[in-house]
Coordinates of C-alpha atoms and ligand atoms in Angstrom, one line a residue:
M1 CA 168.2 16.1 -64.2
D2 CA 167.0 19.8 -64.7
N3 CA 167.8 21.5 -61.6
Y4 CA 170.2 24.7 -61.7
A5 CA 172.6 25.3 -58.9
Y6 CA 174.4 28.5 -59.0
L7 CA 177.9 29.6 -57.9
L8 CA 177.9 33.4 -56.9
I9 CA 181.3 35.1 -56.4
D10 CA 181.6 38.6 -55.2
K11 CA 184.5 40.0 -57.3
Q12 CA 185.8 42.5 -55.0
T13 CA 186.2 40.3 -51.9
N14 CA 186.1 36.8 -53.6
I15 CA 183.6 35.7 -51.2
S16 CA 181.5 33.0 -52.7
A17 CA 178.1 31.2 -52.3
V18 CA 176.2 28.3 -53.9
L19 CA 172.6 28.7 -54.5
D20 CA 170.3 25.7 -54.4
P21 CA 172.7 22.8 -54.7
S22 CA 170.5 19.9 -55.7
E23 CA 173.4 17.7 -55.3
A24 CA 176.8 18.2 -54.1
E25 CA 179.1 16.5 -56.4
P26 CA 179.1 18.5 -59.5
V27 CA 179.1 21.6 -57.3
I28 CA 182.3 20.6 -55.4
K29 CA 183.8 19.7 -58.7
E30 CA 183.2 23.2 -60.1
C31 CA 184.5 24.9 -56.9
E32 CA 187.7 22.7 -57.1
K33 CA 188.1 23.7 -60.9
Q34 CA 187.8 27.3 -60.2
N35 CA 189.3 27.2 -56.7
I36 CA 186.3 28.4 -54.8
K37 CA 185.6 27.8 -51.2
P38 CA 181.8 28.7 -50.7
V39 CA 181.4 30.8 -47.4
Y40 CA 177.6 30.3 -47.8
I41 CA 174.9 28.0 -49.2
L42 CA 171.8 30.0 -50.0
N43 CA 168.4 28.4 -50.6
T44 CA 165.3 29.7 -52.1
H45 CA 163.0 27.0 -50.5
H46 CA 163.0 23.7 -48.7
H47 CA 162.2 21.2 -51.3
F48 CA 164.7 18.3 -51.7
D49 CA 165.7 19.1 -55.2
H50 CA 167.1 22.5 -54.0
I51 CA 168.8 21.5 -50.7
E52 CA 170.0 17.9 -51.2
G53 CA 173.6 19.0 -51.8
N54 CA 173.7 21.3 -48.8
K55 CA 175.2 18.9 -46.1
E56 CA 178.1 17.6 -48.1
I57 CA 179.0 21.0 -49.2
K58 CA 178.9 22.4 -45.6
D59 CA 180.8 19.6 -44.2
K60 CA 183.4 20.2 -46.7
Y61 CA 183.9 23.9 -46.6
N62 CA 182.3 24.8 -43.5
S63 CA 179.8 26.9 -45.3
K64 CA 176.9 28.8 -43.4
I65 CA 173.4 27.8 -44.7
V66 CA 171.2 30.7 -45.4
V67 CA 167.5 30.2 -45.8
S68 CA 164.1 31.8 -45.5
I69 CA 163.2 32.3 -41.8
N70 CA 160.4 29.9 -42.4
D71 CA 162.7 27.1 -43.2
L72 CA 165.3 27.8 -40.5
N73 CA 163.8 24.6 -38.6
I74 CA 162.9 22.8 -41.7
I75 CA 166.2 22.7 -43.8
P76 CA 168.8 20.4 -41.8
S77 CA 171.8 22.4 -40.4
A78 CA 170.3 25.6 -41.7
D79 CA 172.4 28.8 -39.7
I80 CA 170.6 32.0 -40.8
G81 CA 167.0 32.8 -41.5
L82 CA 166.0 35.8 -43.5
E83 CA 162.7 37.4 -44.4
E84 CA 161.4 40.0 -46.7
G85 CA 163.3 43.2 -46.3
D86 CA 166.3 41.8 -45.2
I87 CA 169.5 42.5 -47.0
F88 CA 172.2 39.8 -47.1
N89 CA 175.9 40.7 -47.7
L90 CA 177.8 38.4 -49.9
G91 CA 181.0 40.6 -49.6
N92 CA 180.4 43.7 -50.9
S93 CA 177.4 42.5 -53.2
K94 CA 173.9 42.9 -51.4
A95 CA 171.2 40.6 -51.9
H96 CA 167.6 41.8 -51.1
I97 CA 165.3 39.0 -49.8
I98 CA 161.9 39.3 -51.5
S99 CA 159.3 36.7 -50.1
A100 CA 157.4 34.7 -52.9
E101 CA 154.6 32.6 -51.7
G102 CA 152.6 30.0 -54.1
H103 CA 154.9 27.3 -54.7
A104 CA 156.4 26.4 -51.3
V105 CA 155.7 28.0 -47.9
G106 CA 158.4 30.5 -47.1
H107 CA 159.9 30.7 -50.6
I108 CA 162.3 33.6 -51.1
L109 CA 163.9 35.3 -54.1
W110 CA 167.5 36.5 -53.8
Y111 CA 167.5 39.8 -55.7
F112 CA 171.0 41.8 -56.1
P113 CA 169.7 45.0 -57.5
S114 CA 173.2 46.7 -58.2
E115 CA 174.3 43.4 -60.2
K116 CA 170.7 43.2 -61.6
N117 CA 170.7 39.4 -60.9
L118 CA 167.5 37.7 -59.5
F119 CA 167.3 34.1 -58.5
T120 CA 163.8 32.9 -58.8
G121 CA 164.0 29.4 -57.5
D122 CA 160.7 27.6 -58.4
I123 CA 158.6 30.7 -58.8
L124 CA 159.6 31.9 -62.1
F125 CA 160.9 29.7 -64.9
N126 CA 161.5 30.6 -68.6
L127 CA 158.0 30.5 -70.0
A128 CA 156.5 28.7 -67.0
V129 CA 155.8 29.3 -63.2
G130 CA 156.1 26.8 -60.3
G131 CA 153.7 24.3 -59.4
L132 CA 151.2 25.3 -56.6
F133 CA 152.4 22.8 -54.2
E134 CA 152.2 24.5 -50.9
G135 CA 150.0 27.5 -52.0
T136 CA 147.4 29.2 -53.9
A137 CA 146.9 30.7 -57.4
E138 CA 146.4 34.1 -55.7
Q139 CA 149.7 33.7 -53.7
M140 CA 151.5 32.8 -56.9
W141 CA 149.9 35.9 -58.7
H142 CA 151.1 38.1 -56.0
S143 CA 154.6 36.8 -56.2
L144 CA 154.6 37.5 -59.9
Q145 CA 153.3 41.0 -59.6
K146 CA 156.4 41.6 -57.3
I147 CA 158.8 40.3 -60.1
K148 CA 156.9 42.3 -62.7
K149 CA 157.8 45.5 -60.8
L150 CA 161.4 44.9 -61.0
P151 CA 163.5 46.6 -63.9
D152 CA 163.4 45.1 -67.4
D153 CA 167.2 44.7 -67.6
V154 CA 167.5 42.4 -64.5
L155 CA 168.7 39.0 -65.6
F156 CA 166.9 36.1 -63.9
Y157 CA 168.1 32.7 -62.9
P158 CA 165.5 30.1 -62.5
G159 CA 165.7 26.7 -60.4
H160 CA 165.0 24.4 -63.4
E161 CA 165.5 24.1 -67.1
Y162 CA 161.8 24.0 -68.6
A163 CA 162.0 26.4 -71.4
V164 CA 161.5 23.7 -73.9
Y165 CA 158.2 23.0 -72.5
G166 CA 157.0 26.7 -73.2
L167 CA 158.0 27.1 -76.9
N168 CA 154.4 26.6 -78.3
S169 CA 153.0 29.5 -76.4
L170 CA 155.4 31.8 -78.3
Y171 CA 154.0 34.1 -81.0
G172 CA 154.7 37.4 -82.6
P173 CA 158.2 38.7 -83.5
T174 CA 159.2 39.1 -79.8
G175 CA 158.2 35.5 -79.2
E176 CA 159.9 34.2 -82.3
R177 CA 163.1 35.8 -81.1
Y178 CA 162.7 34.2 -77.8
A179 CA 162.1 30.9 -79.2
A180 CA 165.2 31.0 -81.5
K181 CA 167.4 32.2 -78.6
V182 CA 166.1 29.0 -76.4
K183 CA 166.8 26.6 -79.4
E184 CA 170.2 28.2 -80.1
R185 CA 171.3 27.7 -76.5
L186 CA 169.8 24.4 -76.2
S187 CA 171.4 23.2 -79.2
Q188 CA 174.8 24.4 -77.9
G189 CA 174.1 22.4 -74.7
I190 CA 174.1 25.5 -72.5
P191 CA 171.5 26.7 -70.2
T192 CA 168.4 28.6 -71.4
A193 CA 169.0 31.0 -68.6
P194 CA 169.7 33.9 -68.3
F195 CA 166.8 36.0 -70.0
T196 CA 166.0 39.6 -69.0
L197 CA 162.8 40.2 -67.1
G198 CA 161.7 42.4 -69.9
E199 CA 161.5 39.7 -72.4
E200 CA 159.9 37.4 -69.8
K201 CA 157.3 39.9 -69.0
I202 CA 156.4 39.8 -72.7
C203 CA 156.9 36.1 -73.6
N204 CA 156.0 34.2 -70.1
P205 CA 152.4 33.3 -70.5
Y206 CA 151.8 33.6 -66.8
L207 CA 153.8 36.7 -66.2
S208 CA 152.3 38.3 -69.1
C209 CA 148.6 38.2 -67.7
S210 CA 147.2 41.7 -67.2
N211 CA 144.7 40.5 -64.6
Y212 CA 144.1 37.9 -62.0
Q213 CA 141.2 36.0 -63.8
E214 CA 143.2 35.6 -67.1
F215 CA 146.1 34.2 -64.9
Y216 CA 143.7 31.9 -62.8
E217 CA 142.3 30.4 -65.9
K218 CA 145.6 29.6 -67.0
I219 CA 147.1 28.2 -64.2
I220 CA 144.2 25.8 -63.3
S221 CA 143.9 24.5 -66.7
Ligands
LIG1 ZN1 160.3 23.3 -55.4
LIG2 FE1 162.4 22.4 -57.8

């Protein structure tokens, strides 16, 4: 319904990957349209709505499933486990693995610093953050602080389309610009993502908190 899967293509080598395929069919359709054979399936975490398409895509393309080291024995047929500090080569594009607890144990972010792309799974959404299903507010806060340290011009790609629920949290000129952009994209039937981290640091009510107490009160309310 509102999950995003992403196709990643390294332009120099044409090596490609699918990130968080919640279902296989639309992903395979797009791969066929673009004549892509995904060498890898990348996952941010083990929740079913991010991995349900893994098996069918792997069976079709013989892709390798790359996951958090925590999920190596949890996600069916996973091949490679990565942890914080690891660098994953997608052709000549390099993903830095950032661990981000708070929503699911072992959740990782896929960060491509040269391309300035960040895949945030269920940690950071437009104007929202993930639920504390397998973690604490403190862990989520810590994860958000890691994201906050990344450059403002990084584009981030969330696991779900949730922006519309956050529109009433926006105020001021930056907030109004943000809201206009969300509405414009949704009215065109295109994803809200990507936004820059710079915009999100100002407009996301959780990411913009300046201290833990303020964040805690917001997230438990
Ligand atoms: Zn999840
Ligand atoms: Fe999810």
